[in-house]
Amino acid sequence: MSGFQKDVAFRWWYKRKLWVSLLIVLFFWGVRLSKGAVVIDFYSLLLRPFFPGSAQKEWIEKSAKLEQQIKLDLIEKDNQRLRRLLSLQKSSKEDLISAAVISRRASGFWQQLEINKGFNVGIEKGNAVIGPGGLLGIVQSVTSTTSRVRLLTSPGSKVGVWVERTKQHGVLIGNGTNRPQINFLDKNPEVELGDVLSTSPASTLMPPNLPVGVIQLLEPENLPAPYGLVQLIAAPEAIDWVQVLRR
């Protein structure tokens, strides 16, 4: 090969390397600006044919059965007049959007989920997310094809709940463990271990009477108000698909 040919080949290869390097830099710059949304969307498209899966089937079936029992009990005791006064309407099946769990954050493994549906099917920030058993969390952010769900266990998560048996209200607060804490509003809540919690009918943020969990520990003497620890009915570690409840 002549010196001229070598020089042309070198220049061509050098320009190609520059373009490749520029494209790589632009790609990572775009990922940083979008906070990973582009990568998550691409990941969602790749995994969509494989979802939903069948992880831990026994847990899901037990949770679904308990959910049905709780819902029947709540429906039987529900006061229709109160529902009309509060303008609370039971959501129809058209309001539920099924989605697969495509990833979990490495930090706080059970505290945040990514699902493979976004605002292109009507999901919005603040929507309730339920699994077999009951409420899992709330949609925190949305892209066109994915949504990020903040779980009830996440530190700082707050949801209004009540004990339907005693009509005692409280606030369920995430504490970073698989058993979030309920702070009761009444100094003498008169609740017991095993009482079932559901979303409060007085809440303006969440649909009413969604099953949440069961009280497993009580500290009735705590000041300034009693509190308890709650075992969630819908276990995040056993769920690979969810339903988003549109408002």
Coordinates of N, CA, C and O in Angstrom, one line a residue, residues 158-162 169-172 198-201 203 206 212:
K158 N -47.0 8.0 53.3 CA -48.1 8.2 54.2 C -49.4 7.9 53.5 O -49.7 8.5 52.5
V159 N -50.3 7.1 54.1 CA -51.6 6.8 53.6 C -52.6 6.8 54.7 O -52.4 6.2 55.8
G160 N -53.8 7.4 54.5 CA -54.8 7.4 55.5 C -55.5 6.0 55.5 O -56.0 5.6 54.5
V161 N -55.6 5.4 56.7 CA -56.3 4.1 56.8 C -57.2 4.1 58.0 O -57.3 5.1 58.8
W162 N -58.0 3.0 58.1 CA -58.9 2.9 59.3 C -59.1 1.4 59.6 O -58.9 0.6 58.7
H169 N -59.5 5.7 62.9 CA -58.6 6.2 61.8 C -57.2 6.3 62.3 O -56.9 6.5 63.4
G170 N -56.3 6.2 61.3 CA -54.9 6.4 61.5 C -54.1 6.7 60.3 O -54.7 6.8 59.2
V171 N -52.8 6.9 60.4 CA -51.9 7.1 59.2 C -50.9 6.0 59.1 O -50.2 5.8 60.1
L172 N -50.8 5.4 58.0 CA -49.8 4.3 57.8 C -48.6 5.0 57.2 O -48.6 5.6 56.2
S198 N -57.9 -0.9 56.2 CA -58.2 -0.6 54.8 C -58.0 0.9 54.6 O -57.9 1.6 55.6
T199 N -58.0 1.3 53.3 CA -57.9 2.8 53.1 C -59.1 3.5 53.6 O -60.2 3.0 53.6
S200 N -58.9 4.7 54.2 CA -60.0 5.4 54.9 C -61.0 6.0 53.9 O -60.6 6.6 52.9
P201 N -62.3 5.9 54.2 CA -63.3 6.5 53.4 C -63.2 8.1 53.5 O -63.8 8.7 52.6
S203 N -60.5 9.7 53.2 CA -59.3 10.2 52.4 C -59.8 10.8 51.0 O -60.6 10.2 50.4
M206 N -57.0 8.6 48.1 CA -57.0 7.2 47.8 C -58.5 6.7 47.7 O -59.3 7.2 48.4
V212 N -55.4 -3.2 53.1 CA -54.0 -2.8 53.3 C -53.2 -3.8 54.0 O -52.2 -4.3 53.5

